[in-house]
């Protein structure tokens, strides 16, 4: 050990044998290098050779390490799945890459377009700002021009005269009283509203003598009249009821005169007072004739020529139906035109003119120019000769079978009871009315009673005596409903009556029925007519017609409404602008003051109501340039023509005579919230829509958590007092447009259909324009009218479940149409659409207009509707027949006319004309 160590140390350190160590070190390095070379070179070659030799074996299935093809590798099941996944992923990656490149390309293009649009928007903003400045300047200039050309109008200061002194010029006699010298205009300014004060008759002694029925009817009428005021200090006219008096307790004329003069507002002479003496019986006497009435106006049914003051006093009709409405079922129909008797007359004259004048004159003396003789003898002889000739069936009786009614001297007294007289008149085409032989009697209660009964049952009055002063003659054209013939022409009466055509007879009968319903039939009509005559004479406009106050049901609106693609998919058709500004109403009616002064006579002879708010006859067409009504605003009105246009311009603007106009949707619903919400959502984006009025017809309020859709226009939910289909046509104050689209909550209409109907209605504003058509037919076996909903080339009705009409007809339906019709609608919960069609056809004498080929509306999934009931059609049959009895004839008219939008949706270039085509 030590020697070895020493050898190493001595050898190395002492320089022993260095070459032995260097040689051994080199040998080890060389060997190590050689060994590594052999391992790194030859071993892989040997292994490769060995593996190659094994793969060359005959059994290919034993091949393990040899190279394999791709198909052979995929033969293994799990490898095949992996291969397919790899290939699919590779293809998808390739496709995604291609799409990525395309999207990058499109993004680049869109970025360029965005930049271009931003520039366009900036330019458009600048242009819009300039246009706004121009518009602002133009409006300012327009206002300046209007201020220069039109004086500023403001309501005048109301003057109240002294309570005791009127300072009126005194006429020479009270018989010379006219408005200019016996009426104090200072109490009736134009803007006063025509206040009327009515005395309470019970507070005065003569009140106990009044007929109870007349007094009760008069008081009921006064309570509901819009002009009556309780403040006597501001009243324009003071009214006192003095008749009809009950004869046993009738005060003496002097006593009654004293009681009138003691009235608190009589003011010494009774100016601005109206004394009303209504008659319920034909024998009512003219007891006011012997009373000093001063400057008070008189309204009664009997006047002497020395008593009547034209343009000041008023001849009124008798008050037959004091506390009851007329029974339309007892009124005969207006057709057939000719009845059993050509004419009839029953009467007896208690005292002749000759006996009253104590003189006898012959016809020869009359012809020679002497005073007129009693023509009644010639009338009797002539009429009997006509009856004996048997050329026509006539019935004339100059002696009553029973005791005749009391009458004035020389007046023909009525025979029999009222019911017996009506039965005869129902069989008469004409009813003769012979005026009193004394020409000093201008009109008598007996004559007005004969006139009332003739008009009531449709017998055309033939009045013998041209001097007669018929009721309201200064404002009504009686020659349109009656024949007024001088007595000397009695021999020509038969020829004249036979020469009148059936069309003229029917026209006169209809006009007579209209006058009877409007001015004669009820106490409300009589009183309102008397007030309207005075108000018209002093040229004060009528009070605004009443509108129904809409009681809104609070509801939440927050759900953004979508657009049903089936309802609003109009392709490239531009239906019009969706309004971005607040809804605007139709222009207010501005002729309230000038109308009274300009159109007095024409309006009175054609008005369907005593307020003459609706100046047209129910038998003449309404012309948009003529029709008008006084009220809270809307009415037919002529406005300048349109600006033309074709192609895109026609689509984008309504044009026409009223270039800017909107319509209101009125939708009736009853506890069908889901159906209602869907219908409201379909209205989203509808052009020219002003608002939607939902008439909630159920006593149960909508669900509190119900979210109403936001369709861009106000939705007004109106609560009704009761469940009635008549609520559909109430003139709600929330309806501020003339055009109303009445639509059911389950009706499906596309926007283009609605817009097309609106355009058509604007061309025929006086008619119903809608979609589902119906017609009436005569059932020969049962001799009655039928309602038919089958498809037909002819129609006479358009259902208001989807129809446009003017708000004007909502007033007529609710306030003017006979109440019996509305009562039947409530009874059956049906037929309100038929009633509206009857009304419009009765007013215009025109059929409705159907647009498009729609006949029904399908509502998949909607709850059961009233029309699905089996009794629905039976009730509608009954309604039609009842309405015919009320109107007295069938007002519906057939039409084969239909308006289709042939070119409305045709795709034409914008530079080509695109208009309607009517077929």
Short mmCIF file of N, CA and C in Angstrom, two decimals, residues 22 86 140 145 198 272 293 386 403 413 515 551 600 623 667 700 779 812 819 827:
data_model
loop_
_atom_site.label_atom_id
_atom_site.label_comp_id
_atom_site.label_asym_id
_atom_site.label_seq_id
_atom_site.Cartn_x
_atom_site.Cartn_y
_atom_site.Cartn_z
N UNK A 22 1.46 7.84 -19.63
CA UNK A 22 0.85 8.46 -20.79
C UNK A 22 0.36 7.42 -21.77
N UNK A 86 -60.46 13.11 -37.40
CA UNK A 86 -59.39 13.97 -37.91
C UNK A 86 -59.76 14.58 -39.25
N UNK A 140 -93.20 81.56 -39.06
CA UNK A 140 -93.21 82.91 -38.50
C UNK A 140 -93.78 83.90 -39.51
N UNK A 145 -98.40 87.16 -41.59
CA UNK A 145 -99.38 87.46 -42.63
C UNK A 145 -100.80 87.27 -42.11
N UNK A 198 -137.30 78.71 -16.52
CA UNK A 198 -138.66 78.19 -16.57
C UNK A 198 -139.29 78.38 -15.19
N UNK A 272 -139.29 89.28 -23.47
CA UNK A 272 -138.45 88.09 -23.37
C UNK A 272 -139.14 86.94 -22.63
N UNK A 293 -151.24 89.97 -22.82
CA UNK A 293 -149.94 89.32 -22.64
C UNK A 293 -148.77 90.26 -22.87
N UNK A 386 -167.31 62.57 -56.02
CA UNK A 386 -166.16 61.69 -56.25
C UNK A 386 -166.41 60.32 -55.64
N UNK A 403 -171.37 61.43 -30.86
CA UNK A 403 -171.30 62.86 -30.57
C UNK A 403 -169.94 63.40 -31.00
N UNK A 413 -165.41 69.39 -36.63
CA UNK A 413 -165.09 68.64 -35.42
C UNK A 413 -164.68 67.22 -35.76
N UNK A 515 -140.81 64.46 -40.13
CA UNK A 515 -141.26 65.64 -39.40
C UNK A 515 -142.01 65.22 -38.14
N UNK A 551 -114.46 57.32 -19.06
CA UNK A 551 -113.85 57.03 -17.76
C UNK A 551 -112.76 56.00 -17.99
N UNK A 600 -130.23 79.08 -42.10
CA UNK A 600 -131.34 78.82 -41.20
C UNK A 600 -132.42 77.98 -41.89
N UNK A 623 -123.76 65.40 -48.74
CA UNK A 623 -122.63 65.83 -49.54
C UNK A 623 -121.56 66.36 -48.62
N UNK A 667 -112.28 49.55 -30.34
CA UNK A 667 -112.30 48.09 -30.22
C UNK A 667 -113.13 47.69 -29.01
N UNK A 700 -116.18 43.35 -14.81
CA UNK A 700 -114.94 42.90 -14.19
C UNK A 700 -113.76 43.63 -14.84
N UNK A 779 -138.31 36.69 -47.54
CA UNK A 779 -138.76 35.31 -47.41
C UNK A 779 -140.22 35.24 -47.86
N UNK A 812 -125.66 60.29 -34.17
CA UNK A 812 -127.00 59.92 -34.62
C UNK A 812 -127.46 58.61 -33.99
N UNK A 819 -135.05 55.10 -29.67
CA UNK A 819 -134.58 54.33 -28.53
C UNK A 819 -135.01 52.87 -28.61
N UNK A 827 -131.54 43.87 -25.61
CA UNK A 827 -132.32 42.68 -25.27
C UNK A 827 -131.70 41.42 -25.84
#
